[in-house]
């Protein structure tokens, strides 16, 4: 059996095809490239039952991943995160069928490990020795650490305000780390210049085609964990939108294979009120977003003023009958606390936004009575200790507590 059924790259805008054996970044028309598989052969060679005894990592779906040879796989054991019932907060927001896909358990503490594992593995297969990327923190941390595992050099540029721990994760991996006194879009411009001047591999969001494939495995896992039945709604905290594009791609591939039936889940792009270009585009039923000026939110991972793949995010939202919702920082921080108090789960601010969005959409009736709803917690709350501001009483030795 082949390790992968990957076939070629294609441009979703102009349909140009590219080979899988060579390094490619964007299409000549400027669009991100997507990965295609030989679905006909794969449908004949693999069925869901064959996955049952495989390793509990995202590499269990290797046929639907782009790495041709097993020796190029770079792994820290990522994937197969829990899909947990959330009965208490579900009751609180009157969504009894609320589940959380908890990505906080992955290596490096966020779902970015998926994109990094697959992206770095494929980069290794393509002979890349040095890469550069801008990041809002978590992606840089993951790519720097996976690059170290692959013996690859990395240069990472992140906003000075990015969570401190992500800075430390990059630094300790031996990455060339730079901080920029600006936003991810400013970091992106510096990387573009670096790539052009020194010929480094550009691992920026969607400028290499393989990160989506790693993030796609969230969709594959959700389907497998639900016994190849699909939920009604998936809420995703959307910055660059790669995860949402990936989940949509995964579900369509499973449909093509005949492993899932019926309507696809309604995909919800959740953004912060301080940075909501996708929501604005969706409100106006537009196909692309506009640059969001002076963006600001505590949910740092979703502070992306203009995503290169915005048209793909919007396409996934429109095609599934989904929607786009924005949440204020105050609402998401309140929700973060509720999730911790009611479920014992310390979710990241971006993940908290998806719970707040579920609450809002249930209140408006957009989410129905008995729907199966998945909130994606994209990272561990412990990566953002500064989002919690509590006054804790301090006792002197010998002082007792009275109730
Ligand atoms: C915790 C977290 N959630 C969500 C996102 C947004 O990811 P995407 O680019 O897939 O929209 C990020 C990106 O940095 C993140 O770190
Ligand atoms: Zn093109």
Coordinates of C-alpha atoms and ligand atoms in Angstrom, one line a residue:
X1 CA 0.0 0.0 0.0
X2 CA 1.3 3.5 -0.9
X3 CA 2.2 5.8 2.0
X4 CA 0.4 8.7 0.4
X5 CA -2.1 9.1 -2.5
X6 CA -1.1 12.7 -3.1
X7 CA -1.2 13.6 -6.7
X8 CA -0.6 17.3 -7.5
X9 CA -1.1 20.9 -6.5
X10 CA -3.7 23.1 -8.1
X11 CA -4.7 26.7 -8.0
X12 CA -8.3 27.3 -6.7
X13 CA -8.4 30.6 -8.7
X14 CA -7.0 29.8 -12.1
X15 CA -6.8 25.9 -12.1
X16 CA -3.1 25.8 -13.0
X17 CA -1.5 22.5 -11.9
X18 CA 1.9 22.1 -10.2
X19 CA 3.9 19.0 -9.4
X20 CA 4.1 17.5 -5.9
X21 CA 7.8 16.7 -6.2
X22 CA 9.0 20.3 -6.5
X23 CA 9.1 23.3 -4.2
X24 CA 6.1 25.6 -4.9
X25 CA 4.8 28.6 -3.0
X26 CA 2.0 30.7 -4.4
X27 CA 0.5 30.2 -7.9
X28 CA 1.8 32.6 -10.5
X29 CA -1.6 34.4 -10.3
X30 CA -0.9 35.1 -6.6
X31 CA -3.4 32.6 -5.1
X32 CA -2.5 29.9 -2.5
X33 CA -2.2 26.4 -3.9
X34 CA -4.2 23.4 -2.7
X35 CA -3.1 19.7 -2.6
X36 CA -5.0 17.1 -4.6
X37 CA -5.1 13.3 -4.0
X38 CA -5.9 10.4 -6.3
X39 CA -9.3 9.8 -4.6
X40 CA -10.4 7.1 -7.0
X41 CA -7.5 4.8 -6.2
X42 CA -7.6 5.7 -2.5
X43 CA -11.3 4.9 -2.3
X44 CA -10.5 1.4 -3.6
X45 CA -7.5 0.9 -1.3
X46 CA -8.7 2.2 2.1
X47 CA -11.8 2.1 4.2
X48 CA -12.6 3.4 7.7
X49 CA -12.3 0.0 9.4
X50 CA -8.6 -0.1 8.4
X51 CA -7.8 3.0 10.5
X52 CA -9.0 1.4 13.7
X53 CA -5.8 -0.1 14.9
X54 CA -3.5 2.6 13.7
X55 CA -1.3 4.9 15.8
X56 CA -3.2 7.6 17.8
X57 CA -1.7 10.5 15.9
X58 CA -2.6 12.5 12.8
X59 CA -0.3 10.2 10.7
X60 CA -3.1 7.6 10.9
X61 CA -4.5 9.5 7.9
X62 CA -1.2 9.3 6.0
X63 CA -2.8 8.4 2.7
X64 CA -4.6 11.7 2.8
X65 CA -1.4 13.6 3.7
X66 CA 1.2 14.9 1.2
X67 CA 4.4 13.2 2.5
X68 CA 5.4 10.5 0.0
X69 CA 8.0 8.6 2.0
X70 CA 7.6 7.6 5.7
X71 CA 11.3 8.5 6.5
X72 CA 10.5 12.1 6.0
X73 CA 7.8 12.2 8.7
X74 CA 8.8 14.6 11.5
X75 CA 6.6 14.0 14.5
X76 CA 6.3 14.8 18.2
X77 CA 3.2 12.6 18.6
X78 CA 0.6 15.2 17.4
X79 CA -3.0 14.5 16.8
X80 CA -6.1 12.6 18.0
X81 CA -7.1 15.2 20.5
X82 CA -10.1 14.6 22.7
X83 CA -13.6 15.4 21.5
X84 CA -15.2 16.1 24.9
X85 CA -18.9 16.5 25.9
X86 CA -19.4 19.9 27.6
X87 CA -22.6 19.1 29.5
X88 CA -22.4 21.9 32.1
X89 CA -21.7 24.9 29.9
X90 CA -23.9 23.2 27.3
X91 CA -26.8 23.3 29.7
X92 CA -25.9 26.9 30.7
X93 CA -26.2 28.0 27.0
X94 CA -29.0 25.5 26.2
X95 CA -27.0 23.5 23.8
X96 CA -27.0 20.0 25.3
X97 CA -25.1 18.6 22.3
X98 CA -22.1 20.9 22.8
X99 CA -18.7 19.3 22.3
X100 CA -15.2 20.7 22.5
X101 CA -12.3 19.5 20.4
X102 CA -9.4 20.3 22.7
X103 CA -6.3 21.2 20.8
X104 CA -4.5 22.4 23.9
X105 CA -3.2 18.9 24.5
X106 CA -1.0 19.0 21.4
X107 CA 2.8 19.4 21.5
X108 CA 3.6 23.1 21.8
X109 CA 0.2 23.6 23.3
X110 CA -1.8 24.6 20.2
X111 CA -3.3 23.2 17.1
X112 CA -0.4 24.8 15.1
X113 CA 1.5 21.6 15.8
X114 CA -0.6 19.9 13.1
X115 CA 0.3 22.4 10.4
X116 CA 3.9 22.4 11.5
X117 CA 4.2 18.6 11.6
X118 CA 2.9 18.1 8.1
X119 CA 4.5 21.4 6.8
X120 CA 7.9 20.6 8.1
X121 CA 7.8 16.9 7.1
X122 CA 6.9 17.9 3.5
X123 CA 9.6 20.7 3.6
X124 CA 12.1 18.0 4.6
X125 CA 11.0 15.8 1.8
X126 CA 11.5 18.7 -0.6
X127 CA 15.0 19.3 0.6
X128 CA 14.4 22.6 2.4
X129 CA 17.2 23.5 4.9
X130 CA 16.1 26.9 6.0
X131 CA 12.7 28.6 6.3
X132 CA 11.3 31.9 7.3
X133 CA 7.8 32.9 8.6
X134 CA 5.8 35.7 10.3
X135 CA 3.6 34.6 13.2
X136 CA 1.2 35.7 15.9
X137 CA 3.1 33.4 18.2
X138 CA 1.7 29.9 18.3
X139 CA 2.6 29.0 14.7
X140 CA 6.1 30.3 15.0
X141 CA 6.6 28.3 18.2
X142 CA 5.4 25.1 16.6
X143 CA 7.3 25.6 13.3
X144 CA 10.5 26.5 15.2
X145 CA 10.3 23.4 17.4
X146 CA 9.4 21.0 14.6
X147 CA 12.2 22.6 12.4
X148 CA 14.6 21.9 15.2
X149 CA 13.5 18.2 15.2
X150 CA 14.0 18.1 11.5
X151 CA 17.5 19.8 11.8
X152 CA 16.2 22.7 9.7
X153 CA 17.1 26.3 10.3
X154 CA 14.3 28.8 10.9
X155 CA 13.8 32.5 11.1
X156 CA 10.6 33.6 12.9
X157 CA 9.3 37.2 13.1
X158 CA 6.5 38.0 15.6
X159 CA 4.8 41.1 17.0
X160 CA 6.4 42.3 20.2
X161 CA 3.0 41.9 21.9
X162 CA 2.7 38.2 21.0
X163 CA 2.3 35.9 24.1
X164 CA 5.7 35.7 25.9
X165 CA 5.7 31.9 26.0
X166 CA 5.6 31.6 22.2
X167 CA 8.6 33.9 22.1
X168 CA 10.4 31.6 24.5
X169 CA 9.4 28.4 22.6
X170 CA 11.1 29.9 19.5
X171 CA 14.1 31.1 21.3
X172 CA 14.8 27.8 23.1
X173 CA 14.6 25.9 19.8
X174 CA 17.5 27.8 18.4
X175 CA 15.4 29.7 15.8
X176 CA 16.6 33.1 14.6
X177 CA 13.8 35.1 16.4
X178 CA 13.0 38.7 15.7
X179 CA 10.3 40.9 17.3
X180 CA 8.5 43.6 15.3
X181 CA 7.0 46.6 16.8
X182 CA 3.8 46.1 14.8
X183 CA 1.3 43.5 13.6
X184 CA 1.6 40.1 11.8
X185 CA 1.1 41.9 8.5
X186 CA 4.3 44.0 9.3
X187 CA 6.2 40.8 10.1
X188 CA 4.9 39.4 6.8
X189 CA 6.4 42.2 4.8
X190 CA 9.8 41.6 6.5
X191 CA 9.7 37.9 5.7
X192 CA 8.7 38.6 2.1
X193 CA 11.8 40.7 1.7
X194 CA 14.0 38.1 3.5
X195 CA 12.7 35.4 1.3
X196 CA 13.4 37.4 -1.9
X197 CA 16.8 38.5 -0.8
X198 CA 18.1 35.2 0.5
X199 CA 16.0 32.5 -1.2
X200 CA 14.7 31.0 2.0
X201 CA 11.6 28.7 2.0
X202 CA 8.6 30.9 2.7
X203 CA 6.5 29.1 5.4
X204 CA 4.1 32.1 5.8
X205 CA 0.4 31.1 6.2
X206 CA -0.8 29.7 2.9
X207 CA 2.4 30.6 1.0
X208 CA 3.3 26.9 1.3
X209 CA 0.5 24.5 0.5
X210 CA 1.0 21.9 3.2
X211 CA 0.1 23.6 6.5
X212 CA -3.6 23.3 5.4
X213 CA -3.1 19.5 5.1
X214 CA -2.0 19.3 8.7
X215 CA -4.9 21.3 9.9
X216 CA -7.2 19.3 7.8
X217 CA -6.7 16.4 10.2
X218 CA -9.0 18.2 12.7
X219 CA -11.9 17.6 10.3
X220 CA -10.8 14.0 9.7
X221 CA -10.6 13.4 13.4
X222 CA -14.0 14.9 14.2
X223 CA -15.6 12.7 11.6
X224 CA -13.8 9.5 12.9
X225 CA -14.5 10.4 16.5
X226 CA -18.2 10.8 15.8
X227 CA -18.3 7.3 14.1
X228 CA -18.3 8.9 10.6
X229 CA -21.3 11.0 11.3
X230 CA -21.1 14.7 10.9
X231 CA -22.0 17.4 13.5
X232 CA -24.5 20.2 12.7
X233 CA -22.2 23.1 13.4
X234 CA -18.4 23.6 13.9
X235 CA -17.2 27.0 15.3
X236 CA -13.7 28.0 14.5
X237 CA -11.6 31.0 15.8
X238 CA -10.6 32.5 12.5
X239 CA -7.4 34.5 11.9
X240 CA -5.7 33.4 8.7
X241 CA -8.5 30.9 8.5
X242 CA -6.3 27.9 7.6
X243 CA -8.0 25.6 10.1
X244 CA -11.4 26.4 8.7
X245 CA -10.3 25.9 5.1
X246 CA -8.6 22.7 6.2
X247 CA -11.7 21.3 8.0
X248 CA -13.9 22.1 4.9
X249 CA -11.3 20.4 2.6
X250 CA -11.2 17.3 4.9
X251 CA -15.0 17.0 5.0
X252 CA -15.3 17.3 1.2
X253 CA -12.6 14.6 0.7
X254 CA -14.5 12.3 3.1
X255 CA -17.6 12.9 1.1
X256 CA -15.8 12.1 -2.1
X257 CA -14.5 8.8 -0.5
X258 CA -18.1 8.0 0.5
X259 CA -17.1 7.8 4.2
X260 CA -19.6 10.5 5.3
X261 CA -23.1 11.1 4.1
X262 CA -25.5 14.0 4.2
X263 CA -25.1 17.7 4.6
X264 CA -21.8 19.2 5.7
X265 CA -21.7 20.9 9.1
X266 CA -22.4 24.7 9.0
X267 CA -19.0 26.2 9.5
X268 CA -18.8 29.4 11.6
X269 CA -15.9 31.8 11.4
X270 CA -15.5 33.4 14.8
X271 CA -13.6 36.6 15.0
X272 CA -12.9 39.3 17.6
X273 CA -14.8 42.6 17.4
X274 CA -11.4 44.4 17.3
X275 CA -10.4 42.4 14.1
X276 CA -13.3 41.1 12.1
X277 CA -12.6 41.5 8.4
X278 CA -14.2 38.1 7.5
X279 CA -17.3 39.0 9.5
X280 CA -17.6 42.3 7.7
X281 CA -17.3 40.6 4.3
X282 CA -19.8 38.0 5.3
X283 CA -22.3 40.7 6.5
X284 CA -22.0 42.2 3.1
X285 CA -22.1 38.8 1.3
X286 CA -18.7 39.6 -0.3
X287 CA -16.2 37.1 -1.7
X288 CA -13.1 38.7 -0.2
X289 CA -12.3 40.8 2.9
X290 CA -10.8 44.3 3.2
X291 CA -7.8 45.1 5.4
X292 CA -8.9 45.8 9.0
X293 CA -7.1 48.9 10.2
X294 CA -5.8 49.3 13.8
X295 CA -6.8 45.8 14.8
X296 CA -6.6 44.8 18.4
X297 CA -7.8 41.9 20.6
X298 CA -6.6 39.8 23.5
X299 CA -7.2 36.7 21.4
X300 CA -3.9 37.3 19.8
X301 CA -4.0 34.3 17.3
X302 CA -7.0 35.8 15.5
X303 CA -5.5 39.3 15.1
X304 CA -5.1 39.0 11.3
X305 CA -6.2 42.2 9.5
X306 CA -6.2 40.6 6.1
X307 CA -5.9 36.9 5.3
X308 CA -4.5 35.6 2.1
X309 CA -7.0 32.8 2.0
X310 CA -10.0 35.0 2.9
X311 CA -11.9 34.0 -0.3
X312 CA -11.4 30.3 0.7
X313 CA -12.7 30.9 4.2
X314 CA -15.8 32.8 2.9
X315 CA -16.4 30.1 0.3
X316 CA -16.4 27.4 3.0
X317 CA -18.8 29.5 5.1
X318 CA -21.2 30.2 2.2
X319 CA -21.1 26.6 0.8
X320 CA -22.0 25.1 4.1
X321 CA -24.7 27.6 5.1
X322 CA -22.5 28.8 7.9
X323 CA -22.0 32.3 9.2
X324 CA -19.4 34.7 10.6
X325 CA -19.7 36.2 14.1
X326 CA -17.6 38.7 16.1
X327 CA -17.1 38.6 19.8
X328 CA -15.9 41.4 22.1
X329 CA -12.8 40.8 24.3
X330 CA -15.0 41.3 27.3
X331 CA -17.5 38.6 26.2
X332 CA -14.7 36.1 25.3
X333 CA -12.9 36.6 28.6
X334 CA -16.1 36.1 30.5
X335 CA -16.7 32.9 28.5
X336 CA -13.2 31.7 29.2
X337 CA -13.9 31.9 32.9
X338 CA -17.3 30.2 32.6
X339 CA -15.7 27.3 30.7
X340 CA -13.1 26.9 33.4
X341 CA -15.6 27.2 36.3
X342 CA -18.2 24.9 34.7
X343 CA -16.1 22.3 33.0
X344 CA -12.6 22.6 34.5
X345 CA -11.1 23.4 31.1
X346 CA -8.7 26.3 30.8
X347 CA -9.2 27.2 27.1
X348 CA -7.3 29.8 25.2
X349 CA -8.9 33.2 24.5
X350 CA -9.4 32.2 20.8
X351 CA -11.1 29.0 21.9
X352 CA -13.2 30.9 24.4
X353 CA -14.5 33.1 21.5
X354 CA -16.1 30.0 19.9
X355 CA -18.0 29.2 23.1
X356 CA -19.2 32.9 23.3
X357 CA -20.2 32.6 19.6
X358 CA -22.2 29.4 20.3
X359 CA -24.0 31.1 23.1
X360 CA -24.9 34.1 20.9
X361 CA -26.0 31.9 18.0
X362 CA -28.2 29.8 20.3
X363 CA -29.8 33.0 21.7
X364 CA -30.6 34.2 18.1
X365 CA -32.0 30.8 17.2
X366 CA -29.4 30.2 14.5
X367 CA -28.3 27.1 16.5
X368 CA -31.3 24.8 17.0
X369 CA -32.5 23.0 20.1
X370 CA -30.9 19.6 19.7
X371 CA -28.0 20.3 17.4
X372 CA -24.6 18.7 17.7
X373 CA -22.2 21.7 18.0
X374 CA -18.4 21.6 18.1
X375 CA -16.4 24.4 19.6
X376 CA -12.8 24.3 18.7
X377 CA -10.4 25.2 21.5
X378 CA -7.3 25.8 19.4
X379 CA -4.9 26.1 22.3
X380 CA -4.1 25.7 26.0
X381 CA -5.2 28.6 28.3
X382 CA -1.9 28.1 30.2
X383 CA -0.1 29.7 27.3
X384 CA -1.8 33.0 28.1
X385 CA -1.5 33.5 31.9
X386 CA -1.9 37.3 31.5
X387 CA -5.5 37.0 30.3
X388 CA -6.5 36.0 33.9
X389 CA -6.7 38.9 36.3
X390 CA -7.8 37.8 39.8
X391 CA -7.1 39.2 43.2
X392 CA -6.0 36.4 45.4
X393 CA -5.9 36.9 49.2
X394 CA -2.5 36.6 50.7
X395 CA -2.1 35.0 54.2
X396 CA 0.7 35.5 56.6
X397 CA 1.9 32.3 58.3
X398 CA -0.1 31.8 61.5
X399 CA -3.1 33.6 60.0
X400 CA -6.3 31.5 59.8
X401 CA -9.2 31.5 57.4
X402 CA -12.6 32.3 58.8
X403 CA -15.8 31.6 56.9
Ligands
LIG1 C1 -4.7 29.7 19.4 C2 -5.0 30.1 18.0 N1 -6.3 30.0 17.6 C3 -6.6 30.3 16.3 C4 -5.7 30.9 15.4 C5 -6.1 31.2 14.0 O1 -5.7 30.2 13.1 P1 -6.0 30.2 11.6 O2 -4.9 30.8 10.9 O3 -6.2 28.8 11.2 O4 -7.3 31.1 11.4 C6 -4.4 31.0 15.9 C7 -3.3 31.6 15.0 O5 -2.3 32.1 15.4 C8 -4.0 30.6 17.2 O6 -2.8 30.8 17.7
LIG2 ZN1 -3.6 30.6 -10.0

